[in-house]
Each structure stands twice: as C-alpha cells, then as structure tokens.
XYZ file of N, CA and C in Angstrom:
450
model
N 59.108 115.978 154.249
C 60.425 116.014 154.884
C 61.374 116.692 153.908
N 62.214 117.548 154.468
C 63.234 118.255 153.658
C 64.560 117.533 153.724
N 65.403 117.851 152.710
C 66.742 117.253 152.721
C 67.682 118.273 152.157
N 68.802 118.439 152.832
C 69.901 119.354 152.363
C 71.149 118.569 152.432
N 71.991 118.717 151.372
C 73.246 117.966 151.352
C 74.326 118.932 150.902
N 75.478 118.953 151.616
C 76.616 119.772 151.287
C 77.890 118.942 151.482
N 78.863 119.208 150.611
C 80.163 118.525 150.710
C 81.286 119.516 150.724
N 82.426 119.111 151.326
C 83.618 119.970 151.373
C 84.818 119.048 151.355
N 85.896 119.457 150.738
C 87.151 118.730 150.834
C 88.037 119.373 151.830
N 88.574 118.520 152.716
C 89.385 118.964 153.836
C 90.760 118.275 153.735
N 91.810 119.058 153.880
C 93.187 118.527 153.825
C 93.519 117.910 155.156
N 92.862 116.836 155.475
C 93.093 116.065 156.727
C 92.642 114.634 156.458
N 93.179 113.709 157.191
C 92.805 112.294 156.983
C 91.399 112.072 157.463
N 90.753 110.993 156.971
C 89.446 110.643 157.490
C 89.436 110.446 159.023
N 90.560 109.880 159.543
C 90.655 109.671 160.988
C 90.584 111.000 161.747
N 91.249 112.038 161.268
C 91.203 113.341 161.956
C 89.853 113.957 161.838
N 89.221 113.831 160.697
C 87.870 114.434 160.474
C 86.902 113.688 161.431
N 87.015 112.378 161.448
C 86.114 111.506 162.280
C 86.208 111.984 163.742
N 87.393 112.284 164.254
C 87.540 112.686 165.660
C 86.702 113.898 165.945
N 86.568 114.803 165.015
C 85.824 116.059 165.202
C 84.296 115.857 165.177
N 83.814 114.706 164.815
C 82.385 114.452 164.712
C 81.797 113.969 166.065
N 82.592 113.843 167.065
C 82.100 113.463 168.372
C 81.211 114.595 168.940
N 80.170 114.255 169.693
C 79.268 115.237 170.220
C 79.976 116.399 170.953
N 81.000 116.015 171.785
C 81.676 117.039 172.589
C 82.650 117.917 171.781
N 82.856 117.591 170.522
C 83.700 118.405 169.647
C 82.843 119.425 168.829
N 81.519 119.189 168.799
C 80.617 120.020 167.972
C 80.688 121.496 168.363
N 80.929 121.792 169.598
C 80.998 123.207 170.049
C 82.135 123.909 169.353
N 83.211 123.192 169.029
C 84.368 123.845 168.442
C 84.127 124.386 167.031
N 83.216 123.727 166.296
C 83.056 124.139 164.893
C 81.628 124.549 164.573
N 80.836 124.775 165.549
C 79.463 125.221 165.336
C 79.188 126.672 165.816
N 80.256 127.468 165.883
C 80.182 128.922 166.121
C 79.187 129.339 167.213
N 79.300 128.711 168.345
C 78.469 129.173 169.469
C 77.010 128.718 169.426
N 76.612 127.977 168.380
C 75.226 127.555 168.342
C 74.975 126.292 169.158
N 76.005 125.521 169.433
C 75.908 124.306 170.262
C 76.562 124.636 171.625
N 75.809 124.424 172.682
C 76.264 124.746 174.031
C 75.949 123.582 174.963
N 76.666 123.518 176.090
C 76.386 122.603 177.175
C 76.166 121.155 176.719
N 77.089 120.629 175.928
C 76.969 119.251 175.500
C 77.361 118.313 176.642
N 76.470 117.359 176.962
C 76.769 116.355 177.994
C 76.344 115.018 177.456
N 77.225 114.036 177.548
C 76.878 112.653 177.176
C 75.827 112.124 178.130
N 74.811 111.451 177.592
C 73.817 110.805 178.404
C 73.974 109.298 178.391
N 74.956 108.861 177.597
C 75.313 107.426 177.561
C 76.696 107.301 178.211
N 77.028 106.051 178.568
C 78.349 105.852 179.229
C 79.441 105.977 178.207
N 80.490 106.733 178.590
C 81.670 106.855 177.723
C 82.878 106.437 178.556
N 83.280 105.227 178.362
C 84.451 104.640 179.132
C 85.708 104.800 178.297
N 85.605 104.705 176.959
C 86.774 104.838 176.091
C 86.432 105.840 175.011
N 87.439 106.401 174.351
C 87.152 107.339 173.225
C 86.234 106.777 172.180
N 86.323 105.466 171.866
C 85.523 104.875 170.825
C 84.014 104.831 171.218
N 83.763 104.883 172.523
C 82.339 104.895 173.020
C 81.577 106.128 172.504
N 82.296 107.208 172.169
C 81.669 108.415 171.685
C 81.048 108.257 170.334
N 81.457 107.217 169.602
C 81.010 107.002 168.224
C 80.170 105.764 168.016
N 79.891 105.024 169.041
C 79.139 103.738 168.872
C 77.673 103.978 168.724
N 76.989 103.060 168.067
C 75.537 103.134 167.936
C 74.965 103.118 169.325
N 74.022 104.033 169.568
C 73.416 104.175 170.872
C 74.018 105.213 171.752
N 75.204 105.717 171.371
C 75.798 106.809 172.142
C 74.846 108.011 172.037
N 74.695 108.773 173.131
C 73.763 109.874 173.156
C 74.280 111.009 173.940
N 73.731 112.172 173.615
C 74.146 113.395 174.339
C 72.985 114.345 174.326
N 73.012 115.269 175.257
C 72.027 116.305 175.407
C 72.756 117.623 175.213
N 72.178 118.540 174.455
C 72.845 119.825 174.221
C 71.821 120.967 174.155
N 72.276 122.172 174.337
C 71.448 123.337 174.124
C 71.844 123.904 172.777
N 70.884 124.074 171.902
C 71.130 124.574 170.562
C 70.470 125.950 170.401
N 71.252 126.965 169.961
C 70.754 128.268 169.762
C 69.554 128.261 168.808
N 68.459 128.840 169.207
C 67.274 128.868 168.377
C 66.330 127.651 168.495
N 66.850 126.586 169.132
C 66.082 125.341 169.224
C 65.856 124.912 170.680
N 66.709 125.341 171.596
C 66.590 124.943 172.978
C 67.271 123.591 173.183
N 66.663 122.802 174.071
C 67.277 121.496 174.453
C 67.039 120.455 173.365
N 68.126 119.777 172.987
C 68.042 118.764 171.927
C 68.768 117.523 172.396
N 68.141 116.344 172.124
C 68.720 115.076 172.449
C 69.285 114.451 171.150
N 70.533 114.016 171.167
C 71.175 113.378 170.015
C 71.516 111.919 170.313
N 71.306 111.069 169.310
C 71.655 109.633 169.475
C 72.213 109.120 168.135
N 73.295 108.404 168.243
C 73.964 107.841 167.049
C 73.143 106.555 166.668
N 72.707 106.523 165.376
C 71.891 105.385 164.938
C 72.688 104.514 163.924
N 73.803 105.041 163.435
C 74.658 104.285 162.472
C 76.057 104.789 162.642
N 76.996 103.852 162.666
C 78.414 104.246 162.818
C 79.347 103.284 162.153
N 80.071 103.750 161.180
C 81.079 102.970 160.472
C 82.380 103.781 160.597
N 83.278 103.344 161.481
C 84.453 104.152 161.813
C 85.168 104.740 160.628
N 85.419 106.059 160.733
C 86.123 106.855 159.694
C 85.442 106.859 158.359
N 84.169 106.429 158.285
C 83.456 106.335 157.020
C 82.123 107.015 157.035
N 81.297 106.735 158.095
C 79.935 107.274 158.091
C 79.384 107.232 159.488
N 78.654 108.330 159.857
C 77.956 108.379 161.118
C 76.615 109.058 160.949
N 75.572 108.494 161.500
C 74.220 109.042 161.382
C 73.735 109.360 162.793
N 73.196 110.545 163.004
C 72.741 111.013 164.289
C 71.302 111.477 164.205
N 70.481 110.936 165.089
C 69.065 111.351 165.202
C 68.989 112.466 166.225
N 68.293 113.540 165.919
C 68.149 114.670 166.818
C 66.641 114.886 167.096
N 66.312 115.080 168.393
C 64.947 115.376 168.785
C 64.985 116.511 169.779
N 64.151 117.509 169.523
C 64.039 118.618 170.493
C 62.673 118.661 171.104
N 62.295 119.843 171.480
C 60.973 120.065 172.062
C 59.852 119.953 171.086
N 58.642 120.317 171.499
C 57.447 120.202 170.655
C 57.522 121.053 169.400
N 58.162 122.243 169.469
C 58.212 123.136 168.337
C 59.540 123.005 167.560
N 60.486 122.271 168.021
C 61.779 122.049 167.347
C 61.607 121.061 166.203
N 62.423 121.294 165.131
C 62.322 120.325 164.081
C 62.987 118.955 164.517
N 62.543 117.896 163.923
C 63.164 116.611 164.060
C 64.103 116.483 162.882
N 65.300 115.980 163.143
C 66.212 115.863 162.026
C 67.194 114.733 162.223
N 67.782 114.314 161.080
C 68.794 113.269 161.110
C 69.994 113.821 160.340
N 71.107 113.766 160.965
C 72.367 114.217 160.356
C 73.201 112.985 159.937
N 73.638 112.985 158.684
C 74.463 111.890 158.187
C 75.749 112.542 157.687
N 76.878 112.091 158.208
C 78.222 112.528 157.755
C 78.905 111.352 157.091
N 79.319 111.563 155.838
C 79.992 110.530 155.077
C 81.384 111.026 154.758
N 82.414 110.220 155.073
C 83.819 110.606 154.880
C 84.387 109.710 153.757
N 84.966 110.394 152.765
C 85.510 109.620 151.637
C 86.961 110.108 151.455
N 87.911 109.168 151.466
C 89.299 109.568 151.218
C 89.434 110.102 149.802
N 90.179 111.224 149.695
C 90.549 111.784 148.385
C 92.025 112.012 148.365
N 92.543 112.409 147.225
C 93.989 112.555 147.039
C 94.603 113.437 148.108
N 94.012 114.571 148.460
C 94.603 115.489 149.391
C 93.920 115.478 150.777
N 93.180 114.431 151.103
C 92.589 114.389 152.435
C 91.265 113.657 152.467
N 90.186 114.403 152.733
C 88.864 113.776 152.954
C 87.785 114.641 152.322
N 86.880 114.016 151.638
C 85.694 114.706 151.189
C 84.635 114.320 152.257
N 84.139 115.369 152.913
C 83.098 115.217 153.970
C 81.786 115.690 153.405
N 80.785 114.843 153.466
C 79.447 115.189 153.005
C 78.545 115.163 154.204
N 77.788 116.253 154.402
C 76.802 116.302 155.448
C 75.421 116.314 154.800
N 74.559 115.382 155.199
C 73.181 115.388 154.732
C 72.290 115.524 155.922
N 71.357 116.460 155.805
C 70.396 116.742 156.907
C 68.995 116.456 156.350
N 68.315 115.481 156.935
C 66.945 115.212 156.652
C 66.148 115.783 157.828
N 65.131 116.615 157.533
C 64.436 117.245 158.627
C 62.932 117.379 158.347
N 62.211 117.535 159.427
C 60.777 117.727 159.341
C 60.384 118.800 160.367
N 59.809 119.868 159.880
C 59.378 120.953 160.750
C 58.036 120.583 161.372
N 57.774 121.115 162.550
C 56.441 120.940 163.161
C 55.484 121.898 162.472
N 54.278 121.948 162.911
C 53.263 122.908 162.448
C 52.603 122.540 161.130
N 52.646 121.312 160.684
C 51.926 120.869 159.531
C 52.174 121.700 158.262
N 51.063 122.143 157.664
C 51.210 122.919 156.380
C 51.931 124.247 156.571
N 51.735 124.849 157.746
C 52.479 126.090 158.071
C 53.980 125.813 158.066
N 54.376 124.701 158.684
C 55.771 124.293 158.716
C 56.350 124.108 157.290
N 55.587 123.536 156.425
C 56.073 123.336 155.026
C 56.228 124.715 154.356
N 55.297 125.620 154.576
C 55.399 126.946 153.998
C 56.623 127.670 154.542
N 56.840 127.624 155.857
C 58.020 128.286 156.447
C 59.311 127.660 155.965
N 59.297 126.370 155.726
C 60.501 125.696 155.247
C 60.899 126.270 153.902
N 59.972 126.366 153.000
C 60.252 126.918 151.683
C 60.655 128.405 151.719
N 59.987 129.125 152.655
C 60.192 130.569 152.757
C 61.537 130.907 153.428
N 61.855 130.229 154.530
C 62.982 130.649 155.338
C 63.932 129.496 155.767
N 63.376 128.435 156.384
C 64.157 127.424 157.055
C 65.163 126.756 156.168
N 64.831 126.399 154.927
C 65.738 125.695 154.077
C 66.983 126.545 153.783
N 66.768 127.807 153.473
C 67.967 128.675 153.156
C 68.797 128.869 154.400
N 68.158 129.048 155.552
C 68.933 129.268 156.812
C 69.736 128.014 157.122
N 69.151 126.847 156.930
C 69.814 125.605 157.243
C 71.015 125.373 156.256
N 70.798 125.701 155.021
C 71.899 125.583 154.008
C 73.081 126.473 154.392
N 72.756 127.727 154.755
C 73.876 128.637 155.147
C 74.545 128.180 156.408
N 73.798 127.663 157.389
C 74.411 127.172 158.606
C 75.324 125.950 158.301
N 74.867 125.085 157.468
C 75.672 123.892 157.110
C 76.959 124.311 156.420
N 76.879 125.241 155.472
C 78.094 125.720 154.817
C 79.063 126.335 155.752
N 78.533 127.174 156.685
C 79.404 127.830 157.654
C 80.075 126.820 158.598
N 79.259 125.817 159.047
C 79.838 124.807 159.935
C 80.895 123.986 159.256
N 80.668 123.563 157.957
C 81.663 122.808 157.259
C 82.939 123.613 157.026
N 82.792 124.899 156.715
C 83.981 125.767 156.525
C 84.740 125.898 157.819
N 84.036 126.024 158.955
C 84.698 126.108 160.268
C 85.464 124.839 160.557
N 84.837 123.706 160.279
C 85.508 122.435 160.536
C 86.762 122.288 159.664
N 86.664 122.689 158.416
C 87.783 122.642 157.489
C 88.934 123.571 158.013
N 88.530 124.732 158.474
C 89.541 125.708 158.995
C 90.303 125.161 160.232
N 89.521 124.510 161.092
C 90.166 123.973 162.308
C 91.093 122.801 161.937
N 90.674 121.958 161.080
C 91.451 120.760 160.725
C 92.671 121.073 159.866
N 92.634 122.177 159.151
C 93.753 122.476 158.210
C 94.761 123.435 158.870
N 94.566 123.751 160.118
C 95.570 124.608 160.808
C 96.884 123.885 160.999
C-alpha cells in the first residue's frame, strides 16, 4: 500500500476549510476531475454531509465511477473518506487533518492507496502513479487555498 501526504497553510479558519471538504464541494477545487457528485446517504441538514456513514457517488476522470463514504469525522479537525471504484480502479483512503495556525489553518491531506494488478500495480505505482498522485494532490490543495483566500 502506498501513502502520500501533503500539507498547505490556508488563510481561512478551520470552519471555512471544513465546509469545503463536503462531497458536493469537491468539484469546485478538483479542476474538473470530479463530476456528477450525488449523495447516496440522506442529507437532511448541512451537518449530515460530514457524519460517519455519509456517502456519495461520483465520476472521477481517469477512474470512472467511485463510491465515497466517511469513516471518521471530528468537526473542523479531521475527516477520513474511504473510496472504492471499479475492478481496475485503485482503492484509497483520504484523510484531511485541520490544524489552527496563527494565520488560519494548516490542512494536511494523506492518501493511502492500493493499486490493482498485483506486482504489475506495484511497478506502475513506482513508475508513474505515485508522482501523478502527488502532483494532483498539490494542485488540488493549491486550488482549495486559492478559493478560500479570495
């Protein structure tokens, strides 16, 4: 299993950063790679979007259909999301940790992932996937920062 971790400081409160981590907000800061997000769990109040068990279905560029489910949620502090796609899509877990800092929030994204295809998947990970995932994470975090600091 691979792991990539990136952090960024954002001049916004943890509450504002937290709001952007809802499934339906992902499209705003993921540069067109996340499309057609639909909640598959009941959302009666805004807080329902962040509760353990909340789930959504989305189309992800390069991965196809992916199901997301929140497995851990500590308001304005930490959220962990399990993602499962089709047979050839990687399985991954996204963990976002929010830490108050002097000028806003330090947001850390950790992605734990496992590629399909056994030994071939491990080879592809070292050759291509890890670098691509790191660049995507950096771009997404910069986009989020840009949106929140406007």
